[in-house]
PDB file of C-alpha atoms in Angstrom:
ATOM      1  CA  MET A   1      96.230 125.901 125.419  1.00  0.00           C
ATOM      2  CA  ALA A   2      95.383 123.491 128.227  1.00  0.00           C
ATOM      3  CA  GLU A   3      95.725 119.788 127.454  1.00  0.00           C
ATOM      4  CA  LEU A   4      92.409 117.920 127.634  1.00  0.00           C
ATOM      5  CA  ASP A   5      92.019 114.256 128.516  1.00  0.00           C
ATOM      6  CA  ALA A   6      88.685 113.879 126.654  1.00  0.00           C
ATOM      7  CA  ALA A   7      86.394 115.773 124.276  1.00  0.00           C
ATOM      8  CA  ARG A   8      82.845 115.349 122.991  1.00  0.00           C
ATOM      9  CA  VAL A   9      82.839 113.310 119.789  1.00  0.00           C
ATOM     10  CA  ASP A  10      80.744 115.872 117.865  1.00  0.00           C
ATOM     11  CA  ALA A  11      83.025 118.752 118.892  1.00  0.00           C
ATOM     12  CA  TRP A  12      86.106 116.703 118.008  1.00  0.00           C
ATOM     13  CA  LEU A  13      84.752 115.798 114.553  1.00  0.00           C
ATOM     14  CA  TRP A  14      84.082 119.475 113.905  1.00  0.00           C
ATOM     15  CA  ALA A  15      87.467 120.583 115.269  1.00  0.00           C
ATOM     16  CA  VAL A  16      89.451 118.151 113.081  1.00  0.00           C
ATOM     17  CA  ARG A  17      87.405 119.235 110.044  1.00  0.00           C
ATOM     18  CA  VAL A  18      85.578 116.001 109.309  1.00  0.00           C
ATOM     19  CA  CYS A  19      82.236 117.851 109.430  1.00  0.00           C
ATOM     20  CA  LYS A  20      81.723 121.432 108.266  1.00  0.00           C
ATOM     21  CA  THR A  21      79.618 122.447 111.279  1.00  0.00           C
ATOM     22  CA  ARG A  22      79.175 121.166 114.775  1.00  0.00           C
ATOM     23  CA  SER A  23      75.463 120.734 114.166  1.00  0.00           C
ATOM     24  CA  ALA A  24      76.273 118.524 111.152  1.00  0.00           C
ATOM     25  CA  ALA A  25      78.510 116.406 113.399  1.00  0.00           C
ATOM     26  CA  THR A  26      75.706 116.155 115.970  1.00  0.00           C
ATOM     27  CA  ALA A  27      73.236 115.149 113.244  1.00  0.00           C
ATOM     28  CA  ALA A  28      75.639 112.451 112.026  1.00  0.00           C
ATOM     29  CA  CYS A  29      75.835 111.072 115.586  1.00  0.00           C
ATOM     30  CA  ARG A  30      72.032 111.111 115.927  1.00  0.00           C
ATOM     31  CA  ALA A  31      71.639 109.298 112.595  1.00  0.00           C
ATOM     32  CA  GLY A  32      74.011 106.534 113.729  1.00  0.00           C
ATOM     33  CA  HIS A  33      76.793 107.373 111.273  1.00  0.00           C
ATOM     34  CA  VAL A  34      79.451 107.720 113.998  1.00  0.00           C
ATOM     35  CA  ARG A  35      81.008 104.810 115.884  1.00  0.00           C
ATOM     36  CA  VAL A  36      83.596 105.027 118.649  1.00  0.00           C
ATOM     37  CA  ASN A  37      85.544 101.811 119.238  1.00  0.00           C
ATOM     38  CA  GLY A  38      82.875  99.873 117.319  1.00  0.00           C
ATOM     39  CA  ASP A  39      79.842 101.161 119.261  1.00  0.00           C
ATOM     40  CA  ARG A  40      77.310 103.723 118.055  1.00  0.00           C
ATOM     41  CA  ALA A  41      78.135 107.084 119.575  1.00  0.00           C
ATOM     42  CA  LYS A  42      75.876 109.786 120.908  1.00  0.00           C
ATOM     43  CA  ALA A  43      77.020 113.367 120.375  1.00  0.00           C
ATOM     44  CA  ALA A  44      78.175 113.851 123.978  1.00  0.00           C
ATOM     45  CA  GLN A  45      80.242 110.654 124.171  1.00  0.00           C
ATOM     46  CA  PRO A  46      83.818 111.467 125.160  1.00  0.00           C
ATOM     47  CA  VAL A  47      86.752 110.474 122.961  1.00  0.00           C
ATOM     48  CA  ARG A  48      90.216 109.955 124.390  1.00  0.00           C
ATOM     49  CA  PRO A  49      93.631 109.466 122.776  1.00  0.00           C
ATOM     50  CA  GLY A  50      93.820 106.055 121.130  1.00  0.00           C
ATOM     51  CA  ASP A  51      90.074 105.750 120.408  1.00  0.00           C
ATOM     52  CA  GLU A  52      88.995 104.666 116.927  1.00  0.00           C
ATOM     53  CA  VAL A  53      86.274 106.841 115.374  1.00  0.00           C
ATOM     54  CA  ARG A  54      84.435 105.642 112.238  1.00  0.00           C
ATOM     55  CA  VAL A  55      82.348 108.225 110.392  1.00  0.00           C
ATOM     56  CA  ARG A  56      80.110 107.401 107.426  1.00  0.00           C
ATOM     57  CA  LEU A  57      80.157 110.383 105.052  1.00  0.00           C
ATOM     58  CA  HIS A  58      79.120 110.530 101.393  1.00  0.00           C
ATOM     59  CA  GLY A  59      78.654 106.778 101.155  1.00  0.00           C
ATOM     60  CA  PHE A  60      81.938 105.531 102.599  1.00  0.00           C
ATOM     61  CA  ASP A  61      83.541 105.172 106.033  1.00  0.00           C
ATOM     62  CA  ARG A  62      86.411 107.281 107.290  1.00  0.00           C
ATOM     63  CA  ILE A  63      88.480 105.646 110.013  1.00  0.00           C
ATOM     64  CA  LEU A  64      90.239 108.049 112.373  1.00  0.00           C
ATOM     65  CA  ILE A  65      92.388 107.424 115.456  1.00  0.00           C
ATOM     66  CA  VAL A  66      92.263 110.149 118.114  1.00  0.00           C
ATOM     67  CA  ARG A  67      95.745 111.453 118.861  1.00  0.00           C
ATOM     68  CA  ARG A  68      94.703 114.525 120.810  1.00  0.00           C
ATOM     69  CA  PRO A  69      91.225 115.579 121.938  1.00  0.00           C
ATOM     70  CA  ILE A  70      90.494 119.153 120.862  1.00  0.00           C
ATOM     71  CA  VAL A  71      87.215 121.060 121.098  1.00  0.00           C
ATOM     72  CA  LYS A  72      87.922 124.339 119.260  1.00  0.00           C
ATOM     73  CA  ARG A  73      88.745 124.983 115.620  1.00  0.00           C
ATOM     74  CA  VAL A  74      92.498 125.280 115.225  1.00  0.00           C
ATOM     75  CA  SER A  75      94.872 125.637 112.306  1.00  0.00           C
ATOM     76  CA  ALA A  76      94.966 122.924 109.662  1.00  0.00           C
ATOM     77  CA  GLU A  77      98.341 121.651 110.887  1.00  0.00           C
ATOM     78  CA  LEU A  78      97.114 121.239 114.482  1.00  0.00           C
ATOM     79  CA  ALA A  79      93.862 119.656 113.290  1.00  0.00           C
ATOM     80  CA  ALA A  80      95.809 117.137 111.182  1.00  0.00           C
ATOM     81  CA  ALA A  81      98.036 116.373 114.167  1.00  0.00           C
ATOM     82  CA  ALA A  82      94.995 115.654 116.371  1.00  0.00           C
ATOM     83  CA  ALA A  83      93.789 112.744 114.198  1.00  0.00           C
ATOM     84  CA  ASP A  84      95.458 109.830 112.459  1.00  0.00           C
ATOM     85  CA  ASP A  85      93.579 108.924 109.255  1.00  0.00           C
ATOM     86  CA  ARG A  86      93.489 105.147 108.690  1.00  0.00           C
ATOM     87  CA  THR A  87      90.923 105.218 105.876  1.00  0.00           C
ATOM     88  CA  PRO A  88      91.844 102.721 103.139  1.00  0.00           C
ATOM     89  CA  ALA A  89      92.418 104.110  99.663  1.00  0.00           C
ATOM     90  CA  PRO A  90      89.412 103.953  97.335  1.00  0.00           C
ATOM     91  CA  PRO A  91      89.450 101.221  94.683  1.00  0.00           C
ATOM     92  CA  PRO A  92      90.783 102.197  91.247  1.00  0.00           C
ATOM     93  CA  ARG A  93      88.261 103.462  88.699  1.00  0.00           C
ATOM     94  CA  GLU A  94      88.754 100.358  86.572  1.00  0.00           C
ATOM     95  CA  ALA A  95      87.624  98.098  89.447  1.00  0.00           C
ATOM     96  CA  VAL A  96      84.402 100.035  90.044  1.00  0.00           C
ATOM     97  CA  ALA A  97      81.504  98.903  87.860  1.00  0.00           C
ATOM     98  CA  SER A  98      80.296 101.556  85.467  1.00  0.00           C
ATOM     99  CA  VAL A  99      76.703 102.701  85.625  1.00  0.00           C
ATOM    100  CA  PRO A 100      74.825 102.295  82.341  1.00  0.00           C
ATOM    101  CA  LEU A 101      73.617 105.637  81.027  1.00  0.00           C
ATOM    102  CA  ARG A 102      70.500 106.260  78.991  1.00  0.00           C
ATOM    103  CA  ASP A 103      70.379 108.711  76.130  1.00  0.00           C
ATOM    104  CA  ARG A 104      69.125 112.108  77.132  1.00  0.00           C
ATOM    105  CA  GLY A 105      65.446 112.509  76.313  1.00  0.00           C
ATOM    106  CA  ALA A 106      64.861 108.764  75.963  1.00  0.00           C
ATOM    107  CA  GLY A 107      62.101 108.861  78.576  1.00  0.00           C
ATOM    108  CA  ARG A 108      61.439 106.344  81.297  1.00  0.00           C
ATOM    109  CA  PRO A 109      62.772 102.820  80.852  1.00  0.00           C
ATOM    110  CA  THR A 110      60.264 100.197  79.814  1.00  0.00           C
ATOM    111  CA  LYS A 111      59.538  97.230  82.024  1.00  0.00           C
ATOM    112  CA  ARG A 112      61.827  95.069  79.887  1.00  0.00           C
ATOM    113  CA  GLU A 113      64.668  97.629  80.126  1.00  0.00           C
ATOM    114  CA  ARG A 114      64.212  97.858  83.916  1.00  0.00           C
ATOM    115  CA  ARG A 115      64.455  94.074  84.229  1.00  0.00           C
ATOM    116  CA  ASP A 116      67.590  94.060  82.065  1.00  0.00           C
ATOM    117  CA  LEU A 117      69.130  96.784  84.250  1.00  0.00           C
ATOM    118  CA  ASP A 118      68.252  94.863  87.431  1.00  0.00           C
ATOM    119  CA  ARG A 119      69.760  91.698  86.000  1.00  0.00           C
ATOM    120  CA  LEU A 120      72.923  93.635  85.089  1.00  0.00           C
ATOM    121  CA  ARG A 121      73.169  95.081  88.595  1.00  0.00           C
ATOM    122  CA  GLY A 122      72.671  91.659  90.166  1.00  0.00           C
ATOM    123  CA  ARG A 123      69.353  92.305  91.908  1.00  0.00           C
TER     124      ARG A 123
END
């Protein structure tokens, strides 16, 4: 396998298994969910070793450092070796505020209940 000096960011995200498909990686770039070294990235932007890639997926950011640019799907061990994951650990469940649940079949909240919920959520 020839050693590359750069790879497209969408192909790299797909190759290191951040996105399931290359088209999903391209869509994430188009939507502005991908940043390379702090700047919004287009799908064709090259990534080189040492670049920081931030990807917003499922409501939180993943921070990856490019170790090796790859463009094809490889084994899981090689894919893990191509990226260094610097994503901080999620907060413990106790620290995350719980979402109040309504009884099933209780219908829509009244105006008073909506205001109470907004006050509880800090809006």
